[in-house]
Amino acid sequence: MFVEIHSLTGVDLASAILNGLNVSGINCDFLYGQGYDGAANMSGQFKGVKSIIQAKYPKALYVHCVAHSLNLAVSSACDLQPIRNCLGVIEKLYCFFNTPKRKNALFEAISNSDLIPSIKSLKRLCATRWIQRYDAVNDFVQLFPYVVVSLETMSSWKDVTAVEANMLRNAMDSEFLISVQIIKVLFSYGLPLCKQLQSKDIDLKEMVGLAEDNVNALKQLRTNIEPEFKKIFDEAQKMAEVLDFQIVVKRINKRQINRANPSLSSEEPEDYFRVTICIPYIESFINQLELRFLEHHNIFKGFYCLFDNNEDSNEADFESLVSFYLTHNDLSTTLGELKMWKLKLARLNIKPSNGIDALKLCSPVIFPNIHMLLKILCTLPVSTATPERMFSNLKRVKSYLRNTMKEDRLNGLTMLSVYRNINLTPEEVIDELGQKPRKIDIVL
């Protein structure tokens, strides 16, 4: 349901959420989780929505949306100066070609070539979802030869376009080419994770596993950095051949304050850019992922025993989990259920991949406490992508010509849009309208 909000403070938002749940007939005593983004009014420690709700309902555990966490990790990792400058140049190129005359010059360069690419125009860098910038970077790499030809053609024009085209052409130097290939590789690691974190049926266990796999893949890339960067450098060198120059290191003075100046045994450009751009960017990417997803891993620590059939697994975190959620249950009884549950998993030789699979194997009669904990795990909010996706599509529901649409009509149209697979008959609509007082009677 949609609730009209008149204030964005944590207190007012929390009150609106709780009142909306009560109006919907939901008992907040069974509130076990809450998920928002990382804004201060939502996740603040003292006056945030999550703190105010937890003060009334202590079991309502707050989970920071993992899709937002990944976005913040990528955004912070891209703060490295060469990476930031590279993305800025790509954005400038999109804005430059986003006119009919200049776009036509790019299209002519594509048409006159022997190889026709599948894409015909540059994409804009997504302003909010950083990992989605992979599509824009990848398209730019594919269209790079045609972009260069277009810029060289426009440099001879007799207007201000020539100046801008020449400036953008000169901005694509060795550092830019290396950076764009590094971004393409690193974003390709994060893009599958981003798509999986936005799925509807993902739970906390699966999310933690996916994040750990992504971090391990990046660590493996960091371990094998020399052969991996050799491939990146070769691709950048192919782009440099289009610009008719060789990748070189800029002149290095004794004292540098605005860029890296490492002391290397070799003066090869490959070694320099590997040390100054690639390695710092990969390490920053790994550190940001570990930092952003550490909180989610700590939340899952107590549930880990429910999936590990190893008898030596740490049960201290599980005891804390039981004391937090199952306050009225005997701890020894729950620990006995845990041992029987582990024996069942060992006998079946099954290690559930997520909470739903484990819940299907757990009988509420034999393992009532374990079953309760698994249900809590399955209901903990991992991502807010689904409701935000619905809110983004709100313009499809609300007509621009009906500016005075009220909450009841908006909620009704939204429900029709969400449950569009349910077929309604004209008789059902007439019966519903017939129950409301009208100035003109409906004659059947």
Tab-separated table of C-alpha atoms in Angstrom:
chain	number	residue	atom	x	y	z
A	1	MET	CA	0.000	0.000	0.000
A	2	PHE	CA	1.030	3.634	-0.509
A	3	VAL	CA	0.905	6.013	2.445
A	4	GLU	CA	1.007	9.779	2.124
A	5	ILE	CA	4.017	11.246	3.935
A	6	HIS	CA	4.174	14.852	5.113
A	7	SER	CA	7.550	14.686	6.893
A	8	LEU	CA	10.766	12.776	6.227
A	9	THR	CA	12.118	12.700	9.773
A	10	GLY	CA	12.845	9.328	11.325
A	11	VAL	CA	10.077	9.687	13.917
A	12	ASP	CA	7.381	10.543	11.374
A	13	LEU	CA	8.471	7.856	8.933
A	14	ALA	CA	8.507	5.201	11.675
A	15	SER	CA	5.049	6.266	12.831
A	16	ALA	CA	3.729	6.130	9.258
A	17	ILE	CA	5.156	2.626	8.763
A	18	LEU	CA	3.746	1.251	12.014
A	19	ASN	CA	0.353	2.900	11.469
A	20	GLY	CA	0.217	1.493	7.943
A	21	LEU	CA	0.946	-2.011	9.242
A	22	ASN	CA	-1.727	-1.703	11.941
A	23	VAL	CA	-4.313	-0.418	9.470
A	24	SER	CA	-3.549	-3.409	7.225
A	25	GLY	CA	-4.279	-5.746	10.125
A	26	ILE	CA	-0.674	-6.881	10.623
A	27	ASN	CA	0.348	-7.690	14.193
A	28	CYS	CA	3.649	-5.886	14.775
A	29	ASP	CA	4.466	-8.205	17.694
A	30	PHE	CA	5.649	-10.628	15.026
A	31	LEU	CA	7.863	-8.032	13.353
A	32	TYR	CA	11.216	-9.774	12.907
A	33	GLY	CA	12.970	-7.713	10.255
A	34	GLN	CA	13.139	-4.323	8.586
A	35	GLY	CA	15.098	-3.313	5.517
A	36	TYR	CA	15.955	0.141	4.152
A	37	ASP	CA	18.794	1.910	2.417
A	38	GLY	CA	21.602	3.600	4.320
A	39	ALA	CA	20.141	7.122	4.525
A	40	ALA	CA	20.538	8.791	7.905
A	41	ASN	CA	16.808	9.183	8.524
A	42	MET	CA	16.332	5.444	7.839
A	43	SER	CA	19.371	3.766	9.424
A	44	GLY	CA	20.429	6.385	11.989
A	45	GLN	CA	21.596	4.993	15.314
A	46	PHE	CA	19.537	7.370	17.466
A	47	LYS	CA	16.769	9.026	15.421
A	48	GLY	CA	16.608	6.709	12.416
A	49	VAL	CA	13.541	4.664	11.524
A	50	LYS	CA	15.247	1.368	12.333
A	51	SER	CA	16.244	2.553	15.837
A	52	ILE	CA	12.775	3.891	16.651
A	53	ILE	CA	11.072	0.692	15.508
A	54	GLN	CA	13.606	-1.500	17.312
A	55	ALA	CA	12.947	0.429	20.509
A	56	LYS	CA	9.298	-0.714	20.336
A	57	TYR	CA	9.907	-4.121	18.757
A	58	PRO	CA	13.437	-5.315	19.687
A	59	LYS	CA	13.263	-8.395	17.455
A	60	ALA	CA	12.836	-6.291	14.306
A	61	LEU	CA	16.401	-6.754	13.073
A	62	TYR	CA	17.613	-4.117	10.609
A	63	VAL	CA	19.261	-5.314	7.377
A	64	HIS	CA	20.874	-2.769	5.078
A	65	CYS	CA	19.680	-3.380	1.499
A	66	VAL	CA	22.413	-5.419	-0.189
A	67	ALA	CA	21.772	-3.812	-3.581
A	68	HIS	CA	22.453	-0.406	-2.022
A	69	SER	CA	25.499	-1.827	-0.210
A	70	LEU	CA	26.978	-3.062	-3.485
A	71	ASN	CA	26.284	0.277	-5.129
A	72	LEU	CA	28.054	2.137	-2.321
A	73	ALA	CA	31.002	-0.257	-2.503
A	74	VAL	CA	31.440	0.281	-6.245
A	75	SER	CA	30.982	4.036	-5.889
A	76	SER	CA	33.633	4.297	-3.176
A	77	ALA	CA	36.059	2.053	-5.080
A	78	CYS	CA	35.739	4.291	-8.165
A	79	ASP	CA	37.051	7.256	-6.192
A	80	LEU	CA	40.550	6.445	-7.458
A	81	GLN	CA	41.572	9.460	-9.557
A	82	PRO	CA	42.383	7.729	-12.905
A	83	ILE	CA	39.176	5.670	-12.670
A	84	ARG	CA	37.093	8.722	-11.783
A	85	ASN	CA	38.604	10.732	-14.640
A	86	CYS	CA	37.998	7.897	-17.106
A	87	LEU	CA	34.309	7.628	-16.219
A	88	GLY	CA	34.041	11.402	-16.491
A	89	VAL	CA	35.444	11.396	-20.012
A	90	ILE	CA	33.023	8.641	-21.075
A	91	GLU	CA	30.129	10.681	-19.715
A	92	LYS	CA	31.385	13.778	-21.565
A	93	LEU	CA	31.576	11.786	-24.796
A	94	TYR	CA	27.970	10.645	-24.383
A	95	CYS	CA	26.796	14.232	-23.815
A	96	PHE	CA	28.887	15.415	-26.777
A	97	PHE	CA	27.346	12.897	-29.192
A	98	ASN	CA	23.835	13.386	-27.850
A	99	THR	CA	22.815	15.807	-30.623
A	100	PRO	CA	21.355	14.890	-34.040
A	101	LYS	CA	24.234	16.341	-36.075
A	102	ARG	CA	27.027	14.719	-34.041
A	103	LYS	CA	25.114	11.462	-33.671
A	104	ASN	CA	24.759	11.385	-37.444
A	105	ALA	CA	28.545	11.765	-37.781
A	106	LEU	CA	28.998	8.694	-35.557
A	107	PHE	CA	26.401	6.782	-37.560
A	108	GLU	CA	28.188	7.639	-40.832
A	109	ALA	CA	31.490	6.388	-39.405
A	110	ILE	CA	29.784	3.107	-38.506
A	111	SER	CA	28.112	2.809	-41.912
A	112	ASN	CA	31.377	3.395	-43.807
A	113	SER	CA	33.238	0.668	-41.916
A	114	ASP	CA	33.586	-2.939	-43.035
A	115	LEU	CA	32.413	-4.338	-39.694
A	116	ILE	CA	28.988	-3.205	-38.548
A	117	PRO	CA	28.615	-3.390	-34.731
A	118	SER	CA	25.383	-4.472	-33.106
A	119	ILE	CA	25.078	-1.133	-31.280
A	120	LYS	CA	24.867	2.243	-32.957
A	121	SER	CA	25.053	4.799	-30.128
A	122	LEU	CA	26.729	5.440	-26.790
A	123	LYS	CA	24.910	4.878	-23.520
A	124	ARG	CA	24.749	7.213	-20.573
A	125	LEU	CA	26.444	6.232	-17.316
A	126	CYS	CA	23.723	5.363	-14.821
A	127	ALA	CA	23.586	8.097	-12.183
A	128	THR	CA	22.457	5.866	-9.301
A	129	ARG	CA	23.365	2.231	-10.028
A	130	TRP	CA	27.121	2.294	-10.489
A	131	ILE	CA	27.537	-1.342	-11.475
A	132	GLN	CA	25.066	-0.794	-14.335
A	133	ARG	CA	27.699	1.476	-15.875
A	134	TYR	CA	29.280	-1.683	-17.263
A	135	ASP	CA	26.898	-1.526	-20.238
A	136	ALA	CA	27.946	2.035	-21.038
A	137	VAL	CA	31.654	1.207	-20.706
A	138	ASN	CA	31.327	-1.976	-22.754
A	139	ASP	CA	29.428	-0.173	-25.528
A	140	PHE	CA	32.044	2.564	-25.567
A	141	VAL	CA	34.825	0.001	-26.024
A	142	GLN	CA	32.960	-1.587	-28.941
A	143	LEU	CA	32.308	1.766	-30.603
A	144	PHE	CA	35.749	3.175	-29.810
A	145	PRO	CA	37.175	3.059	-33.386
A	146	TYR	CA	34.092	4.793	-34.761
A	147	VAL	CA	34.142	7.392	-31.980
A	148	VAL	CA	37.747	8.239	-32.873
A	149	VAL	CA	36.929	8.578	-36.571
A	150	SER	CA	33.943	10.788	-35.759
A	151	LEU	CA	36.013	13.054	-33.499
A	152	GLU	CA	38.701	13.418	-36.169
A	153	THR	CA	36.052	14.299	-38.740
A	154	MET	CA	34.392	16.865	-36.490
A	155	SER	CA	37.764	18.439	-35.654
A	156	SER	CA	37.746	19.957	-39.138
A	157	TRP	CA	34.333	21.558	-38.793
A	158	LYS	CA	34.128	25.348	-38.731
A	159	ASP	CA	32.269	25.757	-35.443
A	160	VAL	CA	32.654	25.219	-31.715
A	161	THR	CA	32.187	21.477	-32.219
A	162	ALA	CA	35.727	21.250	-33.600
A	163	VAL	CA	37.227	22.582	-30.368
A	164	GLU	CA	35.278	20.170	-28.172
A	165	ALA	CA	36.015	17.231	-30.459
A	166	ASN	CA	39.730	17.983	-30.384
A	167	MET	CA	39.721	18.269	-26.573
A	168	LEU	CA	37.914	14.938	-26.160
A	169	ARG	CA	40.267	13.323	-28.661
A	170	ASN	CA	43.283	14.475	-26.660
A	171	ALA	CA	41.697	13.328	-23.368
A	172	MET	CA	41.955	9.701	-24.506
A	173	ASP	CA	45.564	9.201	-23.470
A	174	SER	CA	47.430	6.143	-22.172
A	175	GLU	CA	46.037	6.445	-18.653
A	176	PHE	CA	42.488	6.664	-20.005
A	177	LEU	CA	42.846	3.555	-22.185
A	178	ILE	CA	44.288	1.492	-19.344
A	179	SER	CA	41.586	2.695	-16.953
A	180	VAL	CA	38.692	1.914	-19.290
A	181	GLN	CA	39.894	-1.668	-19.766
A	182	ILE	CA	40.343	-2.131	-16.001
A	183	ILE	CA	36.850	-0.775	-15.346
A	184	LYS	CA	35.403	-3.129	-17.928
A	185	VAL	CA	36.993	-6.157	-16.256
A	186	LEU	CA	36.155	-5.181	-12.666
A	187	PHE	CA	32.568	-4.236	-13.461
A	188	SER	CA	32.104	-7.560	-15.248
A	189	TYR	CA	32.822	-9.254	-11.900
A	190	GLY	CA	30.215	-7.198	-10.075
A	191	LEU	CA	27.434	-7.173	-12.679
A	192	PRO	CA	26.261	-10.802	-12.108
A	193	LEU	CA	26.262	-10.186	-8.358
A	194	CYS	CA	24.168	-7.040	-8.836
A	195	LYS	CA	21.555	-8.914	-10.863
A	196	GLN	CA	21.382	-11.784	-8.364
A	197	LEU	CA	21.039	-9.436	-5.391
A	198	GLN	CA	17.950	-7.909	-7.016
A	199	SER	CA	16.123	-11.219	-7.407
A	200	LYS	CA	12.872	-11.701	-5.512
A	201	ASP	CA	13.614	-15.024	-3.792
A	202	ILE	CA	17.132	-14.373	-2.479
A	203	ASP	CA	17.680	-14.817	1.261
A	204	LEU	CA	20.440	-13.887	3.688
A	205	LYS	CA	22.389	-17.146	3.364
A	206	GLU	CA	22.463	-17.085	-0.408
A	207	MET	CA	23.410	-13.404	-0.381
A	208	VAL	CA	26.362	-13.955	1.966
A	209	GLY	CA	27.581	-16.837	-0.184
A	210	LEU	CA	27.349	-14.781	-3.386
A	211	ALA	CA	29.230	-11.879	-1.824
A	212	GLU	CA	31.978	-14.189	-0.570
A	213	ASP	CA	32.292	-15.799	-4.006
A	214	ASN	CA	32.645	-12.375	-5.605
A	215	VAL	CA	35.323	-11.314	-3.124
A	216	ASN	CA	37.215	-14.588	-3.606
A	217	ALA	CA	37.121	-14.129	-7.389
A	218	LEU	CA	38.581	-10.642	-7.028
A	219	LYS	CA	41.257	-11.931	-4.648
A	220	GLN	CA	42.185	-14.590	-7.180
A	221	LEU	CA	42.447	-11.857	-9.800
A	222	ARG	CA	44.716	-9.917	-7.454
A	223	THR	CA	46.891	-12.992	-6.865
A	224	ASN	CA	47.332	-13.608	-10.598
A	225	ILE	CA	47.615	-9.937	-11.400
A	226	GLU	CA	50.618	-10.128	-13.746
A	227	PRO	CA	49.157	-12.492	-16.390
A	228	GLU	CA	45.683	-10.988	-15.980
A	229	PHE	CA	46.922	-7.428	-16.388
A	230	LYS	CA	48.931	-8.542	-19.424
A	231	LYS	CA	45.586	-9.254	-21.157
A	232	ILE	CA	44.217	-5.870	-20.056
A	233	PHE	CA	47.336	-4.093	-21.296
A	234	ASP	CA	47.160	-5.830	-24.681
A	235	GLU	CA	43.545	-4.741	-25.151
A	236	ALA	CA	44.470	-1.175	-24.223
A	237	GLN	CA	47.355	-1.314	-26.699
A	238	LYS	CA	44.924	-2.283	-29.485
A	239	MET	CA	42.876	0.819	-28.655
A	240	ALA	CA	46.058	2.903	-28.704
A	241	GLU	CA	46.815	1.665	-32.233
A	242	VAL	CA	43.496	3.165	-33.338
A	243	LEU	CA	44.713	6.503	-31.952
A	244	ASP	CA	48.099	5.930	-33.639
A	245	PHE	CA	50.324	6.027	-30.560
A	246	GLN	CA	51.987	3.639	-28.141
A	247	ILE	CA	51.051	3.447	-24.474
A	248	VAL	CA	53.740	5.277	-22.550
A	249	VAL	CA	54.279	6.655	-19.069
A	250	LYS	CA	54.059	10.382	-18.654
A	251	ARG	CA	57.181	12.275	-17.656
A	252	ILE	CA	57.895	11.708	-13.961
A	253	ASN	CA	59.436	14.451	-11.854
A	254	LYS	CA	61.172	13.949	-8.531
A	255	ARG	CA	58.233	15.249	-6.511
A	256	GLN	CA	54.648	14.314	-7.328
A	257	ILE	CA	51.572	15.315	-5.314
A	258	ASN	CA	48.731	14.744	-7.776
A	259	ARG	CA	49.535	11.295	-9.124
A	260	ALA	CA	51.434	8.156	-8.191
A	261	ASN	CA	55.215	8.157	-8.513
A	262	PRO	CA	56.404	4.697	-7.423
A	263	SER	CA	59.992	3.550	-7.627
A	264	LEU	CA	60.030	0.553	-9.970
A	265	SER	CA	62.900	-1.634	-11.060
A	266	SER	CA	61.470	-1.633	-14.569
A	267	GLU	CA	60.409	1.440	-16.535
A	268	GLU	CA	57.973	-0.466	-18.714
A	269	PRO	CA	54.495	1.128	-19.014
A	270	GLU	CA	52.863	-2.220	-18.231
A	271	ASP	CA	54.559	-2.399	-14.829
A	272	TYR	CA	53.826	1.236	-14.057
A	273	PHE	CA	50.098	1.107	-14.776
A	274	ARG	CA	49.733	-2.261	-13.063
A	275	VAL	CA	51.168	-0.817	-9.835
A	276	THR	CA	49.577	2.630	-9.966
A	277	ILE	CA	46.052	1.882	-11.247
A	278	CYS	CA	45.126	-1.787	-11.479
A	279	ILE	CA	46.342	-3.100	-8.113
A	280	PRO	CA	45.036	-0.126	-6.052
A	281	TYR	CA	41.652	-0.319	-7.771
A	282	ILE	CA	41.277	-4.077	-7.206
A	283	GLU	CA	42.330	-3.778	-3.563
A	284	SER	CA	39.957	-0.869	-3.024
A	285	PHE	CA	37.154	-2.882	-4.634
A	286	ILE	CA	37.824	-5.853	-2.349
A	287	ASN	CA	38.081	-3.710	0.780
A	288	GLN	CA	34.826	-1.917	0.045
A	289	LEU	CA	32.951	-5.173	-0.575
A	290	GLU	CA	34.245	-6.705	2.638
A	291	LEU	CA	33.445	-3.542	4.579
A	292	ARG	CA	29.904	-3.141	3.209
A	293	PHE	CA	28.947	-6.804	3.546
A	294	LEU	CA	30.599	-7.401	6.942
A	295	GLU	CA	27.389	-6.392	8.727
A	296	HIS	CA	25.344	-8.897	6.726
A	297	HIS	CA	27.861	-11.634	7.481
A	298	ASN	CA	27.637	-10.881	11.206
A	299	ILE	CA	23.840	-11.091	11.061
A	300	PHE	CA	24.047	-14.510	9.420
A	301	LYS	CA	26.589	-15.918	11.888
A	302	GLY	CA	23.897	-17.248	14.211
A	303	PHE	CA	22.016	-18.966	11.381
A	304	TYR	CA	25.162	-20.637	10.053
A	305	CYS	CA	24.776	-23.677	12.318
A	306	LEU	CA	21.434	-24.468	10.676
A	307	PHE	CA	23.186	-25.247	7.393
A	308	ASP	CA	26.462	-26.766	8.560
A	309	ASN	CA	26.187	-30.412	9.609
A	310	ASN	CA	29.630	-30.287	11.184
A	311	GLU	CA	29.514	-31.058	14.896
A	312	ASP	CA	32.461	-28.734	15.563
A	313	SER	CA	30.706	-25.640	14.219
A	314	ASN	CA	30.540	-22.690	16.588
A	315	GLU	CA	27.364	-22.915	18.683
A	316	ALA	CA	27.981	-19.737	20.709
A	317	ASP	CA	26.519	-17.591	17.942
A	318	PHE	CA	23.574	-19.968	17.677
A	319	GLU	CA	22.898	-19.655	21.406
A	320	SER	CA	22.873	-15.874	21.038
A	321	LEU	CA	20.442	-16.238	18.154
A	322	VAL	CA	18.111	-18.446	20.209
A	323	SER	CA	18.203	-16.086	23.189
A	324	PHE	CA	17.396	-13.159	20.868
A	325	TYR	CA	14.432	-14.669	18.998
A	326	LEU	CA	13.173	-17.556	21.139
A	327	THR	CA	13.135	-15.950	24.571
A	328	HIS	CA	10.417	-18.226	25.970
A	329	ASN	CA	12.014	-21.514	24.885
A	330	ASP	CA	14.391	-23.781	26.739
A	331	LEU	CA	17.906	-23.440	25.310
A	332	SER	CA	18.775	-27.089	25.956
A	333	THR	CA	15.692	-28.204	24.000
A	334	THR	CA	16.669	-26.062	21.017
A	335	LEU	CA	20.260	-27.329	21.138
A	336	GLY	CA	18.913	-30.883	21.119
A	337	GLU	CA	16.840	-30.071	18.053
A	338	LEU	CA	19.946	-28.593	16.423
A	339	LYS	CA	21.912	-31.805	16.904
A	340	MET	CA	19.055	-33.902	15.542
A	341	TRP	CA	18.746	-31.492	12.600
A	342	LYS	CA	22.469	-31.819	11.818
A	343	LEU	CA	22.219	-35.608	11.962
A	344	LYS	CA	19.350	-35.475	9.480
A	345	LEU	CA	21.369	-33.314	7.078
A	346	ALA	CA	24.344	-35.683	7.424
A	347	ARG	CA	22.156	-38.740	6.838
A	348	LEU	CA	20.586	-37.205	3.746
A	349	ASN	CA	23.995	-35.848	2.664
A	350	ILE	CA	22.372	-32.490	1.899
A	351	LYS	CA	23.641	-28.977	2.536
A	352	PRO	CA	20.787	-26.561	1.706
A	353	SER	CA	21.832	-23.628	-0.443
A	354	ASN	CA	19.230	-21.237	1.000
A	355	GLY	CA	16.612	-20.903	3.700
A	356	ILE	CA	13.687	-22.016	1.536
A	357	ASP	CA	15.353	-25.358	0.718
A	358	ALA	CA	16.150	-25.909	4.390
A	359	LEU	CA	12.599	-25.012	5.416
A	360	LYS	CA	11.183	-27.635	3.046
A	361	LEU	CA	13.271	-30.318	4.793
A	362	CYS	CA	12.459	-29.169	8.333
A	363	SER	CA	9.311	-30.595	9.917
A	364	PRO	CA	7.514	-28.113	12.224
A	365	VAL	CA	6.395	-31.040	14.388
A	366	ILE	CA	9.812	-32.631	14.920
A	367	PHE	CA	11.894	-29.421	14.857
A	368	PRO	CA	9.532	-26.618	15.968
A	369	ASN	CA	12.276	-24.214	17.122
A	370	ILE	CA	14.555	-24.860	14.136
A	371	HIS	CA	11.542	-24.432	11.855
A	372	MET	CA	10.766	-21.087	13.509
A	373	LEU	CA	14.341	-19.830	13.051
A	374	LEU	CA	14.348	-20.875	9.401
A	375	LYS	CA	11.092	-19.008	8.810
A	376	ILE	CA	12.624	-15.905	10.391
A	377	LEU	CA	15.676	-16.273	8.141
A	378	CYS	CA	13.487	-16.556	5.044
A	379	THR	CA	11.519	-13.435	5.963
A	380	LEU	CA	14.473	-11.194	6.823
A	381	PRO	CA	14.547	-8.452	4.161
A	382	VAL	CA	17.722	-8.753	2.105
A	383	SER	CA	17.014	-6.288	-0.700
A	384	THR	CA	14.529	-3.473	-1.235
A	385	ALA	CA	14.872	-3.727	-5.013
A	386	THR	CA	11.349	-5.109	-5.528
A	387	PRO	CA	9.413	-2.282	-3.791
A	388	GLU	CA	11.716	0.340	-5.298
A	389	ARG	CA	11.176	-1.178	-8.736
A	390	MET	CA	7.441	-0.898	-8.153
A	391	PHE	CA	7.793	2.720	-7.063
A	392	SER	CA	9.844	3.485	-10.177
A	393	ASN	CA	6.983	2.157	-12.322
A	394	LEU	CA	4.440	4.306	-10.501
A	395	LYS	CA	4.274	6.713	-13.441
A	396	ARG	CA	2.751	3.907	-15.515
A	397	VAL	CA	-0.115	3.689	-13.035
A	398	LYS	CA	-0.698	7.364	-12.288
A	399	SER	CA	-2.069	9.291	-15.233
A	400	TYR	CA	-0.371	12.624	-15.881
A	401	LEU	CA	-3.793	14.096	-16.705
A	402	ARG	CA	-5.218	13.125	-13.295
A	403	ASN	CA	-3.213	15.240	-10.876
A	404	THR	CA	-5.782	14.981	-8.068
A	405	MET	CA	-5.693	11.199	-7.774
A	406	LYS	CA	-6.293	10.194	-4.158
A	407	GLU	CA	-4.781	7.397	-2.147
A	408	ASP	CA	-7.661	4.929	-2.522
A	409	ARG	CA	-7.651	5.104	-6.306
A	410	LEU	CA	-3.866	4.960	-6.475
A	411	ASN	CA	-3.758	1.884	-4.225
A	412	GLY	CA	-6.492	0.241	-6.281
A	413	LEU	CA	-4.763	0.825	-9.598
A	414	THR	CA	-1.496	-0.372	-8.087
A	415	MET	CA	-3.079	-3.623	-6.926
A	416	LEU	CA	-4.542	-4.140	-10.397
A	417	SER	CA	-1.102	-3.609	-11.895
A	418	VAL	CA	0.614	-5.971	-9.435
A	419	TYR	CA	-1.966	-8.771	-9.747
A	420	ARG	CA	-2.590	-8.356	-13.453
A	421	ASN	CA	-2.584	-12.150	-13.924
A	422	ILE	CA	-5.931	-12.371	-12.056
A	423	ASN	CA	-8.784	-12.051	-14.517
A	424	LEU	CA	-11.758	-9.914	-13.472
A	425	THR	CA	-15.179	-10.328	-15.019
A	426	PRO	CA	-17.524	-7.389	-15.723
A	427	GLU	CA	-20.040	-8.859	-13.270
A	428	GLU	CA	-17.512	-8.680	-10.415
A	429	VAL	CA	-16.782	-5.031	-11.187
A	430	ILE	CA	-20.517	-4.180	-11.356
A	431	ASP	CA	-21.171	-5.966	-8.046
A	432	GLU	CA	-18.382	-4.012	-6.378
A	433	LEU	CA	-19.630	-0.688	-7.739
A	434	GLY	CA	-23.186	-1.572	-6.784
A	435	GLN	CA	-22.263	-1.745	-3.102
A	436	LYS	CA	-21.313	1.939	-3.045
A	437	PRO	CA	-23.873	4.760	-2.823
A	438	ARG	CA	-24.279	6.500	-6.171
A	439	LYS	CA	-26.378	9.372	-7.441
A	440	ILE	CA	-27.528	7.232	-10.371
A	441	ASP	CA	-28.670	3.684	-9.729
A	442	ILE	CA	-27.093	0.899	-11.750
A	443	VAL	CA	-29.762	-0.974	-13.689
A	444	LEU	CA	-28.968	-4.558	-14.591
